[in-house]
Amino acid sequence: MVAAADAPNYAQRLGIQKDQVVQELGWDDDVDDDIRADIEESCGGELLDEDADDVVDVVLLWWRDDDGDLVDRLMDAITPLADDGVIWVLTPKTGHRGHVMPAEIAESAPTAGLMQTSSANVGDWSASRLVQPKSKAAGRR
């Protein structure tokens, strides 16, 4: 599949590169298949599902306001993450069903031991980039 020249490059916005291992959490009927396809094309492989045991470079977490406790979910997402890995929390944009207030992510990230570093717009979803603080990641080795 070749993307049209004017098609958004979601994977590029999320910094996903060839040969990175990407795990997808929180998949449901409302996820954007164009985002998923673009990420798979960019990394050169299929997205791993929630049951995968691999060490991953990127966790793609689809999150909605009624999905439960974000801190617990982030703690689960850290487990397979490489020391320099990234978690992207994708939430429906304002005005869409399931919208999550940005403050919820900002408050949940440090509680889970993560730092929010940037955000991106990807289709009808907002993406927040979370990483482990360098000192914490270094201590896990």
XYZ file of N, CA and C in Angstrom:
423
model
N 0.839 -1.171 0.000
C 0.000 0.000 0.000
C 0.889 1.240 0.000
N 0.666 2.117 -0.946
C 1.439 3.353 -1.042
C 0.537 4.501 -0.646
N 0.988 5.288 0.311
C 0.192 6.413 0.788
C 0.214 7.544 -0.227
N -0.882 8.278 -0.301
C -0.947 9.437 -1.185
C 0.039 10.498 -0.697
N 0.543 11.282 -1.622
C 1.562 12.277 -1.286
C 1.071 13.279 -0.247
N -0.238 13.571 -0.246
C -0.754 14.562 0.693
C -1.328 13.931 1.962
N -1.197 12.624 2.113
C -1.715 11.944 3.303
C -0.858 12.303 4.521
N -1.513 12.471 5.678
C -0.732 12.782 6.887
C 0.201 11.622 7.237
N 1.384 11.953 7.706
C 2.322 10.921 8.125
C 2.280 10.853 9.650
N 1.346 10.055 10.158
C 1.142 9.951 11.600
C 2.366 9.382 12.307
N 2.968 8.367 11.727
C 4.135 7.736 12.357
C 5.270 8.739 12.496
N 5.456 9.575 11.502
C 6.509 10.589 11.570
C 6.215 11.570 12.703
N 4.961 11.982 12.842
C 4.581 12.889 13.936
C 4.869 12.265 15.298
N 4.764 10.938 15.375
C 4.987 10.236 16.635
C 6.437 9.763 16.774
N 7.266 10.035 15.786
C 8.678 9.670 15.859
C 8.935 8.183 15.712
N 8.010 7.465 15.108
C 8.162 6.015 14.945
C 8.964 5.742 13.683
N 10.001 4.901 13.836
C 10.940 4.648 12.758
C 11.005 3.169 12.413
N 11.643 2.899 11.291
C 11.804 1.533 10.801
C 12.482 0.663 11.866
N 12.025 -0.567 11.972
C 12.552 -1.595 12.872
C 12.242 -1.368 14.347
N 11.464 -0.350 14.684
C 11.035 -0.213 16.072
C 9.911 -1.212 16.340
N 9.867 -1.719 17.559
C 8.815 -2.640 17.970
C 7.741 -1.811 18.674
N 6.505 -1.899 18.164
C 5.404 -1.087 18.687
C 4.308 -2.009 19.211
N 3.914 -1.769 20.463
C 2.819 -2.522 21.070
C 1.604 -1.613 21.179
N 0.449 -2.168 20.861
C -0.794 -1.412 20.906
C -1.643 -1.900 22.073
N -2.058 -0.958 22.924
C -2.922 -1.263 24.055
C -4.199 -0.445 23.930
N -5.307 -0.992 24.399
C -6.562 -0.255 24.409
C -7.283 -0.211 23.081
N -6.975 -1.170 22.194
C -7.661 -1.203 20.899
C -9.156 -1.391 21.115
N -9.960 -0.705 20.315
C -11.405 -0.884 20.302
C -11.906 -0.462 18.925
N -13.206 -0.574 18.713
C -13.793 -0.270 17.401
C -13.574 1.170 16.962
N -13.309 2.072 17.900
C -13.201 3.494 17.570
C -11.797 3.945 17.177
N -10.799 3.064 17.224
C -9.443 3.488 16.888
C -9.364 3.862 15.410
N -8.371 4.650 15.067
C -8.193 5.122 13.699
C -7.282 4.153 12.945
N -7.871 3.413 12.020
C -7.101 2.412 11.275
C -6.040 3.047 10.371
N -6.245 4.301 9.947
C -5.225 4.982 9.136
C -3.959 5.215 9.957
N -4.128 5.594 11.231
C -2.976 5.784 12.111
C -2.254 4.461 12.290
N -3.003 3.410 12.573
C -2.418 2.079 12.781
C -1.643 1.622 11.545
N -2.259 1.761 10.363
C -1.618 1.322 9.116
C -0.346 2.114 8.844
N -0.378 3.415 9.107
C 0.795 4.248 8.873
C 1.944 3.843 9.809
N 1.610 3.537 11.046
C 2.643 3.106 12.000
C 3.230 1.762 11.577
N 2.378 0.813 11.184
C 2.869 -0.498 10.740
C 3.769 -0.352 9.515
N 3.382 0.518 8.596
C 4.201 0.721 7.394
C 5.555 1.328 7.765
N 5.550 2.281 8.675
C 6.799 2.962 9.060
C 7.744 2.069 9.848
N 7.204 1.270 10.770
C 8.091 0.431 11.584
C 8.439 -0.874 10.870
N 7.682 -1.212 9.833
C 7.998 -2.396 9.044
C 7.500 -3.694 9.647
N 6.532 -3.618 10.541
C 5.980 -4.832 11.141
C 4.606 -4.573 11.710
N 3.965 -5.638 12.130
C 2.640 -5.500 12.724
C 2.746 -4.985 14.153
N 1.696 -4.318 14.591
C 1.626 -3.873 15.976
C 1.440 -5.096 16.868
N 2.180 -5.148 17.965
C 2.012 -6.243 18.920
C 0.757 -5.992 19.734
N 0.076 -7.073 20.110
C -1.128 -6.892 20.915
C -0.802 -6.913 22.409
N -1.827 -6.859 23.216
C -1.660 -6.746 24.669
C -1.002 -7.973 25.298
N -1.049 -9.112 24.621
C -0.508 -10.354 25.183
C 0.957 -10.595 24.846
N 1.553 -9.730 24.048
C 2.945 -9.925 23.630
C 3.894 -9.798 24.822
N 4.975 -10.576 24.801
C 5.971 -10.555 25.874
C 7.268 -9.873 25.470
N 7.323 -9.306 24.263
C 8.542 -8.690 23.743
C 8.860 -7.382 24.466
N 10.139 -7.017 24.443
C 10.539 -5.680 24.865
C 10.174 -4.757 23.705
N 9.540 -3.627 24.001
C 9.048 -2.752 22.942
C 9.687 -1.370 23.024
N 9.784 -0.739 21.861
C 10.323 0.618 21.770
C 9.239 1.669 21.992
N 8.026 1.328 21.560
C 6.912 2.270 21.636
C 5.659 1.527 22.082
N 4.934 2.140 23.024
C 3.609 1.656 23.383
C 2.615 2.691 22.881
N 1.660 2.228 22.107
C 0.580 3.056 21.596
C -0.642 2.732 22.451
N -1.027 3.647 23.337
C -2.127 3.417 24.272
C -3.328 4.265 23.882
N -4.368 3.604 23.350
C -5.625 4.283 23.041
C -6.378 4.409 24.367
N -6.764 5.628 24.743
C -7.369 5.835 26.060
C -8.585 6.755 25.964
N -9.679 6.337 26.617
C -10.907 7.116 26.639
C -11.315 7.387 28.082
N -12.187 8.360 28.295
C -12.524 8.777 29.658
C -13.180 7.698 30.501
N -13.756 6.679 29.888
C -14.416 5.631 30.673
C -13.608 4.323 30.694
N -12.314 4.404 30.419
C -11.476 3.206 30.350
C -10.908 2.753 31.694
N -11.196 3.474 32.771
C -10.708 3.034 34.080
C -9.645 3.949 34.639
N -8.672 3.348 35.318
C -7.621 4.100 36.008
C -6.398 4.222 35.117
N -6.116 5.442 34.685
C -4.994 5.668 33.765
C -3.650 5.348 34.414
N -3.493 5.635 35.691
C -2.219 5.337 36.361
C -1.943 3.831 36.302
N -2.947 3.019 36.614
C -2.768 1.562 36.558
C -2.387 1.111 35.156
N -3.045 1.676 34.158
C -2.776 1.280 32.776
C -1.366 1.685 32.351
N -0.938 2.871 32.789
C 0.422 3.314 32.459
C 1.457 2.420 33.133
N 1.189 2.007 34.361
C 2.114 1.105 35.060
C 2.250 -0.209 34.286
N 1.132 -0.719 33.758
C 1.166 -1.930 32.934
C 1.953 -1.692 31.648
N 1.809 -0.501 31.076
C 2.470 -0.185 29.807
C 3.983 -0.066 29.959
N 4.453 0.299 31.145
C 5.893 0.455 31.387
C 6.604 -0.895 31.384
N 5.921 -1.943 31.832
C 6.546 -3.253 32.012
C 7.335 -3.736 30.797
N 6.768 -3.739 29.573
C 7.542 -4.236 28.420
C 8.413 -3.180 27.758
N 8.415 -1.972 28.270
C 9.054 -0.849 27.601
C 10.573 -0.865 27.768
N 11.282 -0.684 26.656
C 12.742 -0.542 26.702
C 13.082 0.695 27.520
N 14.302 0.734 28.080
C 14.709 1.858 28.926
C 14.518 3.213 28.253
N 14.775 3.288 26.944
C 14.610 4.548 26.227
C 13.309 4.580 25.428
N 12.367 3.716 25.808
C 11.092 3.618 25.104
C 10.159 4.782 25.386
N 9.111 4.848 24.586
C 8.144 5.941 24.630
C 6.740 5.361 24.717
N 5.901 5.996 25.516
C 4.474 5.665 25.536
C 3.732 6.843 24.924
N 2.929 6.575 23.909
C 2.050 7.581 23.334
C 0.638 7.271 23.804
N 0.045 8.189 24.556
C -1.339 8.049 24.994
C -2.202 8.806 23.996
N -3.047 8.075 23.275
C -3.930 8.688 22.286
C -5.329 8.787 22.867
N -5.865 9.998 22.899
C -7.192 10.241 23.439
C -8.031 10.970 22.394
N -9.354 10.734 22.399
C -10.205 11.462 21.447
C -10.089 12.970 21.665
N -10.074 13.714 20.564
C -9.984 15.173 20.661
C -11.234 15.743 21.321
N -11.119 16.979 21.791
C -12.237 17.694 22.400
C -13.446 17.641 21.477
N -14.608 17.365 22.066
C -15.840 17.293 21.285
C -16.164 15.905 20.777
N -15.229 14.971 20.904
C -15.462 13.591 20.476
C -15.791 12.732 21.690
N -16.607 11.705 21.477
C -16.988 10.788 22.551
C -15.739 10.172 23.177
N -15.650 10.195 24.503
C -14.517 9.605 25.195
C -13.378 10.573 25.467
N -13.577 11.857 25.149
C -12.516 12.869 25.354
C -11.986 12.810 26.787
N -10.675 12.920 26.911
C -9.992 12.930 28.207
C -9.378 14.311 28.398
N -9.595 14.892 29.560
C -9.001 16.195 29.857
C -7.472 16.044 29.915
N -6.731 16.951 29.293
C -5.263 16.881 29.324
C -4.708 16.822 30.753
N -5.399 17.433 31.695
C -4.938 17.424 33.091
C -4.885 16.003 33.652
N -5.782 15.122 33.186
C -5.761 13.739 33.681
C -4.453 13.048 33.300
N -3.984 13.278 32.095
C -2.716 12.694 31.660
C -1.563 13.345 32.415
N -1.608 14.678 32.532
C -0.544 15.416 33.222
C -0.412 14.981 34.680
N -1.534 14.638 35.328
C -1.502 14.209 36.733
C -1.143 12.729 36.866
N -1.570 11.918 35.911
C -1.344 10.467 35.989
C 0.094 10.081 35.665
N 0.714 10.779 34.723
C 2.060 10.417 34.279
C 3.074 10.376 35.420
N 3.226 11.442 36.229
C 4.227 11.388 37.301
C 3.910 10.343 38.364
N 2.623 10.110 38.615
C 2.239 9.089 39.587
C 2.694 7.709 39.116
N 2.685 7.503 37.787
C 3.136 6.234 37.214
C 4.645 6.211 36.983
N 5.347 7.300 37.334
C 6.796 7.343 37.153
C 7.221 7.782 35.767
N 6.370 8.553 35.100
C 6.659 9.003 33.737
C 6.652 10.521 33.658
N 7.266 11.044 32.606
C 7.247 12.484 32.334
C 6.582 12.712 30.981
N 5.714 13.714 30.919
C 5.120 14.094 29.646
C 6.058 15.067 28.962
N 6.424 14.785 27.696
C 7.414 15.610 27.021
C 6.871 16.419 25.853
N 5.830 15.931 25.202
C 5.285 16.661 24.059
C 3.916 16.106 23.716
N 3.292 16.712 22.714
C 2.004 16.215 22.243
C 1.942 16.390 20.729
N 0.992 15.699 20.122
C 0.818 15.772 18.674
C -0.654 15.549 18.343
N -1.077 16.108 17.237
C -2.422 15.858 16.738
C -2.332 14.794 15.659
N -3.128 13.746 15.804
C -3.146 12.663 14.822
C -4.606 12.330 14.511
N -5.092 12.845 13.395
C -6.477 12.616 13.017
C -7.422 13.190 14.068
N -8.392 12.390 14.500
C -9.351 12.807 15.522
C -8.856 12.497 16.924
N -7.569 12.216 17.060
C -6.975 11.858 18.348
C -5.871 12.848 18.722
N -5.722 13.062 20.008
C -4.607 13.834 20.543
C -3.631 12.842 21.151
N -2.355 13.039 20.914
C -1.340 12.113 21.416
C -0.416 12.827 22.393
N -0.198 12.199 23.545
C 0.718 12.728 24.556
C 1.887 11.772 24.701
N 3.099 12.306 24.586
C 4.322 11.492 24.645
C 4.818 11.424 26.091
N 4.941 10.214 26.601
C 5.415 9.979 27.958
C 6.691 9.152 27.917
N 7.658 9.517 28.757
C 8.918 8.778 28.843
C 9.276 8.558 30.305
N 10.171 7.604 30.529
C 10.679 7.376 31.858
C 11.822 8.381 32.106
N 11.866 8.971 33.294
C 12.988 9.864 33.590
C 14.307 9.105 33.425
N 15.322 9.784 32.925
C 16.615 9.129 32.650
C 17.187 8.429 33.880
N 17.088 9.041 35.039
C 17.657 8.431 36.242
C 16.933 7.134 36.594
N 15.619 7.096 36.397
C 14.865 5.887 36.691
C 15.188 4.776 35.696
N 15.248 5.132 34.406
C 15.561 4.145 33.375
C 16.955 3.572 33.590
N 17.894 4.408 33.983
C 19.269 3.943 34.202
C 19.331 2.977 35.378
N 18.483 3.178 36.368
C 18.470 2.315 37.534
C 17.886 0.939 37.278
N 17.145 0.771 36.175
C 16.521 -0.517 35.866
C 17.462 -1.491 35.185
N 18.575 -1.031 34.710
C 19.470 -1.897 33.926
C 20.073 -2.992 34.741
